[in-house]
C-alpha positions as semicolon CSV with decimal commas, in nm:
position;residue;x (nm);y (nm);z (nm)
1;X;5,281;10,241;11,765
2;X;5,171;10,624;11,831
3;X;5,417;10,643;12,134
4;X;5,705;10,538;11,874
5;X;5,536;10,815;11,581
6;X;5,575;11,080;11,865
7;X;5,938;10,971;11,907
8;X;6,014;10,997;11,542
9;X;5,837;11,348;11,565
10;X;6,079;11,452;11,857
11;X;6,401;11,280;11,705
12;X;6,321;11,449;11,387
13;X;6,301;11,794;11,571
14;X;6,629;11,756;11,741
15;X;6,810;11,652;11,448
16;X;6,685;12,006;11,260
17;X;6,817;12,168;11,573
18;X;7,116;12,039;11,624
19;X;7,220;12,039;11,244
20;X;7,162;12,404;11,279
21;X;7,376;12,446;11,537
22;X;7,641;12,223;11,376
23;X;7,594;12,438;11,078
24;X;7,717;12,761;11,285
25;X;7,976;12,597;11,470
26;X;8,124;12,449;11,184
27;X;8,115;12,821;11,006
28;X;8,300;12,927;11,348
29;X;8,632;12,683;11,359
30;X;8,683;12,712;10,986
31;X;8,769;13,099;11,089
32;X;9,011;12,957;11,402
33;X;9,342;12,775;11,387
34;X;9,332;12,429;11,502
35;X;9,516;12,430;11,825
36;X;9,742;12,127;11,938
37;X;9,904;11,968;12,273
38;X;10,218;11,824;12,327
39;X;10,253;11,578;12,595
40;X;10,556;11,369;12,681
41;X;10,554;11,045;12,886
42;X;10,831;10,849;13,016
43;X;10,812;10,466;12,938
44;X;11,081;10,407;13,182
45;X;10,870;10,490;13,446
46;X;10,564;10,331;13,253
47;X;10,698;10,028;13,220
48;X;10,814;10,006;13,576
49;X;10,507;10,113;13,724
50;X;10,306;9,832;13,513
51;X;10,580;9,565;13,643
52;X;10,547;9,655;13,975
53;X;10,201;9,600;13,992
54;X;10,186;9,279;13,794
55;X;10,427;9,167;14,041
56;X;10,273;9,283;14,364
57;X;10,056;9,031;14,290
58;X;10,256;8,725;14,191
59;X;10,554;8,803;14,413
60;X;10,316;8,858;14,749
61;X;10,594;8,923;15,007
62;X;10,905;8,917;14,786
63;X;10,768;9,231;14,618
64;X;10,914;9,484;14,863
65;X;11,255;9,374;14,754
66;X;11,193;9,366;14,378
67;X;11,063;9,749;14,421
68;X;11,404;9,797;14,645
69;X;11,611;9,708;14,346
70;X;11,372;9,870;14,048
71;X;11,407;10,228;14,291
72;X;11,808;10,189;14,265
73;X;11,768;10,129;13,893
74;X;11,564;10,455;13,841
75;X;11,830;10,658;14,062
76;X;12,168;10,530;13,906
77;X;11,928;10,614;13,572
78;X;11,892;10,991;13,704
79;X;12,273;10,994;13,814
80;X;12,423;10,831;13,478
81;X;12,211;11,121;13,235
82;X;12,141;10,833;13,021
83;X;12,063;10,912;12,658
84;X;11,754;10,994;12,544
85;X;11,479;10,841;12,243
86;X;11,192;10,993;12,132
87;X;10,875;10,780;12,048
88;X;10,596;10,911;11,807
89;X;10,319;10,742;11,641
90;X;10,222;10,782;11,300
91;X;9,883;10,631;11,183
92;X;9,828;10,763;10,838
93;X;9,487;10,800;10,615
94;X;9,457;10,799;10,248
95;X;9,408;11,224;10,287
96;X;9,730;11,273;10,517
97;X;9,525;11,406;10,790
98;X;9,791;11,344;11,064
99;X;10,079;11,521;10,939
100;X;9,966;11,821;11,063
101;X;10,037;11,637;11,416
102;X;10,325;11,518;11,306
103;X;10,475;11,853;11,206
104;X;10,398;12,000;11,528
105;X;10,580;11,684;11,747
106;X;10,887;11,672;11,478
107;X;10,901;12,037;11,521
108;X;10,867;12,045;11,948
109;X;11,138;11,802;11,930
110;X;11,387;11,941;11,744
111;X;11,432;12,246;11,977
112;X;11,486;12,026;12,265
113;X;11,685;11,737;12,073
114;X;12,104;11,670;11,990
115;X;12,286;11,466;11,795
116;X;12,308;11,203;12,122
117;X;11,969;11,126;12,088
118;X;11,749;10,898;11,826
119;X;11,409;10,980;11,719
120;X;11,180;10,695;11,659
121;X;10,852;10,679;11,419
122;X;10,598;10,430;11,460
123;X;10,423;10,415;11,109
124;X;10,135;10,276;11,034
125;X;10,010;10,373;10,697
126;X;9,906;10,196;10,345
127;X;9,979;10,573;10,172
128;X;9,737;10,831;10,044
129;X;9,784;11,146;9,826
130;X;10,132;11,243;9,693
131;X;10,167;11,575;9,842
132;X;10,026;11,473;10,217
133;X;10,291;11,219;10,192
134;X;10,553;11,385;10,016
135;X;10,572;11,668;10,303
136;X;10,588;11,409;10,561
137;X;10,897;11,290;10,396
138;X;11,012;11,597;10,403
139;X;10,939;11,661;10,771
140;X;11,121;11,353;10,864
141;X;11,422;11,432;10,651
142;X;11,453;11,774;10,850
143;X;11,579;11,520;11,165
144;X;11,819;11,360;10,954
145;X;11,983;11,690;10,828
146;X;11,987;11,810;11,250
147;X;12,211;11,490;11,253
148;X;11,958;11,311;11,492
149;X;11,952;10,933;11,457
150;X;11,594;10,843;11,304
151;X;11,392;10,498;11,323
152;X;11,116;10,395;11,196
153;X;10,970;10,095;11,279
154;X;10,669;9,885;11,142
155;X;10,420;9,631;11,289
156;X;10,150;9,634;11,051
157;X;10,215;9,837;10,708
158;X;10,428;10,093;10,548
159;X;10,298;10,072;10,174
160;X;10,332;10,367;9,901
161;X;10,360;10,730;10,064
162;X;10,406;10,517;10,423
163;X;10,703;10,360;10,272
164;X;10,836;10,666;10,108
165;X;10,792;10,835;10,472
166;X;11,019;10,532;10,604
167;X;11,255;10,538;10,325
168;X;11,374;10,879;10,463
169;X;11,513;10,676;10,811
170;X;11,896;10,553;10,911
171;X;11,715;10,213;10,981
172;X;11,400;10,031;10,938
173;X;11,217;9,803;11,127
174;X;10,957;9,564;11,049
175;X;10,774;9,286;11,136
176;X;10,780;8,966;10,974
177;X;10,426;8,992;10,838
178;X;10,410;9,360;10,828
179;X;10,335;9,495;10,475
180;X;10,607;9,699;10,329
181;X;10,649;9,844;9,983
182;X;10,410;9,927;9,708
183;X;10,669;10,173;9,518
184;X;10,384;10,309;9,275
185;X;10,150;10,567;9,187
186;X;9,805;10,512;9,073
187;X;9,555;10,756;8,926
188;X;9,188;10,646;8,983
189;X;8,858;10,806;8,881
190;X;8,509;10,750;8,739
191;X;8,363;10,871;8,416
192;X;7,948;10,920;8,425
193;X;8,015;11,009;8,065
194;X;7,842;10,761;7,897
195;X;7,591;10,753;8,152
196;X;7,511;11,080;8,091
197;X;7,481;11,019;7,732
198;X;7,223;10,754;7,763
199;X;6,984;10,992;7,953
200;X;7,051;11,264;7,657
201;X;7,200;11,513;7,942
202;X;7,507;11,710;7,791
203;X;7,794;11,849;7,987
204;X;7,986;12,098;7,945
205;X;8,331;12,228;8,024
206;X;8,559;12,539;7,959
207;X;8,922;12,542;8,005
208;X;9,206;12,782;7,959
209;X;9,549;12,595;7,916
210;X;9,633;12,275;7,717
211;X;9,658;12,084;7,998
212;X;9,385;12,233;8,273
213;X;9,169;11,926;8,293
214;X;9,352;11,576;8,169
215;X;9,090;11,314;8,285
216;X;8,733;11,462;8,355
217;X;8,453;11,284;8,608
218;X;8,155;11,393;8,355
219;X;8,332;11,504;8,025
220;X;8,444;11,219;7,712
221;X;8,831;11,123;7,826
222;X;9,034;11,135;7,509
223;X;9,329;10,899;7,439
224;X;9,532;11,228;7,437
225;X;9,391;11,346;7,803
226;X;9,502;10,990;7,919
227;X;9,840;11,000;7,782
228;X;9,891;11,288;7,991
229;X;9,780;11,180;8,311
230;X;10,001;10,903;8,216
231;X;10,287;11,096;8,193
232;X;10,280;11,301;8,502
233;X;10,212;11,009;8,757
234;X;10,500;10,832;8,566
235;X;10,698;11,178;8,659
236;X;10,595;11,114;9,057
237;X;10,696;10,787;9,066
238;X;11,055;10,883;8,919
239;X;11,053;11,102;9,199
240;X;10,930;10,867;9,433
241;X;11,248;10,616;9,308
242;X;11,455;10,911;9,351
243;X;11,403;10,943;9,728
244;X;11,479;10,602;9,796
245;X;11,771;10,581;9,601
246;X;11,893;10,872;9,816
247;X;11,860;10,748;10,119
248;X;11,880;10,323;10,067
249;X;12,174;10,357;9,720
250;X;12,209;9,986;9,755
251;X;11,840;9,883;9,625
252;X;11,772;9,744;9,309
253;X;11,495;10,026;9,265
254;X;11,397;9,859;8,912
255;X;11,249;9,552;9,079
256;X;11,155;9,685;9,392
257;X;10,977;10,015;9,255
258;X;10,690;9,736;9,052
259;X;10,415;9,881;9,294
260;X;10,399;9,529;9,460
261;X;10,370;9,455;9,897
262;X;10,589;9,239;9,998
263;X;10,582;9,099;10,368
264;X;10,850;9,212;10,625
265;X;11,065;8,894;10,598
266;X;11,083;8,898;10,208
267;X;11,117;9,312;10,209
268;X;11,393;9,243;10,434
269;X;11,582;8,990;10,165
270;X;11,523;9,265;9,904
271;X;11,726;9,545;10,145
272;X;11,386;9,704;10,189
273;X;11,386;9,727;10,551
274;X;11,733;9,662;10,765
275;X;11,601;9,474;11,080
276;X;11,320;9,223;11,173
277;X;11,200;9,332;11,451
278;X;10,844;9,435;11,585
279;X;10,850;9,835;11,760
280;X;10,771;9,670;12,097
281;X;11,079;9,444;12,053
282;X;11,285;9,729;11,985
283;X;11,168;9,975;12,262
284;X;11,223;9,731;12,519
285;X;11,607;9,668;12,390
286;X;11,651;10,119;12,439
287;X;11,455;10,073;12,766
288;X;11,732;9,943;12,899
289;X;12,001;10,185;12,777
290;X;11,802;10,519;12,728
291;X;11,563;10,744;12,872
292;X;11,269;10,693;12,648
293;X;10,971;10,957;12,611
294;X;10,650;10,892;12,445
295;X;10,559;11,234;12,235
296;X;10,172;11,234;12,181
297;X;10,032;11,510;12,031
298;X;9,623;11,631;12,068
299;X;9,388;11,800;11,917
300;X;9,116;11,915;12,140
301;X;8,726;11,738;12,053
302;X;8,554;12,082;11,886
303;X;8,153;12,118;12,037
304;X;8,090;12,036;11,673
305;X;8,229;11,717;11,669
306;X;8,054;11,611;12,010
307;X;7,737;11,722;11,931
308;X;7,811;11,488;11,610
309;X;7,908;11,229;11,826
310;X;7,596;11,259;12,031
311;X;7,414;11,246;11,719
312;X;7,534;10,890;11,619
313;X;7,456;10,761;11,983
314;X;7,098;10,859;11,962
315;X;7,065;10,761;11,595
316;X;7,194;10,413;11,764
317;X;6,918;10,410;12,013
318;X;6,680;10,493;11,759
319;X;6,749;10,187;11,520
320;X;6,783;9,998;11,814
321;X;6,364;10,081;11,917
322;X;6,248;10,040;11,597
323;X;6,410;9,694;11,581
324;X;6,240;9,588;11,906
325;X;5,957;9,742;11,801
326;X;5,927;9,532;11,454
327;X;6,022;9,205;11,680
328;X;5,704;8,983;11,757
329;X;5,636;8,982;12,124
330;X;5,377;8,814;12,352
331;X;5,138;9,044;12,553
């Protein structure tokens, strides 16, 4: 047991020190933009190299032929300038935290792209806060005003400020189970209030301006205060309607806009989404037709982040030892 107190005494040292040092670092990139890679890969070539291999191993001697014919389709590709499609992925949070990417790829692209070409989104997202998502409408809608063709397709979910980001496409694509939908805002938060009150601690809270704080985390929430909040989400989600309506005029936004999910198939029967069809399905159809690039965009790992990481691993190995340790054993 004293060789496992001594580690505790050690880990508890390097966790000072290194909290310290995330401390600075952390005080460091606050004071430095965040700095981001573009990176473009072709899936022609991707998926040619993949089938290639696969079939170097099924085919045995019949390969050398299949590569003679797949290296005359990649050079009457080169000498026929076929059209191009742009893939991105978008996986969204409830904070928005990858629109930031999103603006930079969106913005790369539309330097380099014409009207000949189609941008396509991947989103995955079940929505988040208004204005994360409302500005990633807005940087999609910048494609469709540069008269670029814009897809978005769906394999898993597109609900709330996901869906309003898809609304903004010419078409949409989903997958039979994928969850689409949930036209609705929703307002959540707790109230310690009357917790507060039962421990006889008071709280107080100044405002200037009728409407500076509606609903309060520690203050009494008045019918009044909640009628408010009321009113403005009830103002987004008029918004929210409005954007659809602009760009898909032939839903019946009354019954679609109920905040309910509905799977791909039914969304589809409602004029929610145009196509069924899952993204992989769809690249594969361009992949024979286009020259299709994969846009990925990175943010380089900050020291902070991988001393973090480093953190976690020996926190890992720690509750790992003290679980053997606690474990009967024979000696």
């Amino acid at each position: 047991m004293d060789h496992l107190l001594n580690y505790l005494e050690f880990f508890a040292k390097v966790i000072t020190v290194a909290a310290a040092v995330l401390m600075v670092l952390s005080a460091q990139s606050k004071k430095k933009p965040e700095i981001y890679s573009i990176t473009s890969e072709s899936l022609n070539e991707k998926y040619r190299h993949d089938k290639l291999k696969v079939a170097k191993s099924i085919l045995g001697k019949n390969y050398k032929s299949l590569a003679k014919i797949e290296s005359q389709k990649q050079k009457k590709e080169k000498l026929n300038n076929l059209e191009r499609a742009f893939l991105i992925d978008f996986k969204g949070d409830m904070h928005a935290k990858s629109i930031k990417q999103l603006q930079k790829q969106i913005t790369t692209l539309l330097q380099l792209a014409n009207a000949s070409d189609e941008i396509i989104i991947k989103i995955h997202s079940p929505g988040g806060v208004v204005n994360g998502y409302g500005l990633g409408a807005s940087i999609l809608e910048q494609i469709r005003n540069h008269g670029i063709k814009l897809t978005v397709c769906v394999d898993e979910v597109a609900a709330s400020g996901g869906y309003m980001m898809a609304a903004v496409a010419d078409q949409i694509l989903a997958a039979p189970f994928a969850y689409i939908g949930s036209i609705g805002v929703a307002l959540e938060a707790m109230n310690f209030n009357q917790l507060l009150k039962n421990h006889h601690i008071g709280y107080e809270q100044i405002t200037a301006g009728k409407y500076k704080r509606t609903l309060s985390t520690f203050g009494e929430n008045t019918p009044q205060a909640r009628d408010k909040a009321k009113q403005d989400i009830e103002k987004i989600h008029g918004q929210f309607k409005s954007l659809i309506q602009k760009y898909r005029p032939l839903i019946d936004i009354e019954s679609a806009a109920t905040g309910e999910v509905w799977l791909g198939s039914v969304a589809y029967q409602k004029g929610l989404v145009d196509r069924i069809c899952t993204s992989d399905e769809y690249i594969f159809e361009l992949l024979q037709i286009k020259n299709v690039f994969h846009i990925k965009c990175h943010r380089p790992i900050k020291l902070s982040e991988k001393l973090a990481s480093g953190i976690g691993t020996v926190i890992d190995g720690l509750l790992h030892k003290l679980k053997s340790e606690s474990k009967p054993r024979y000696e």
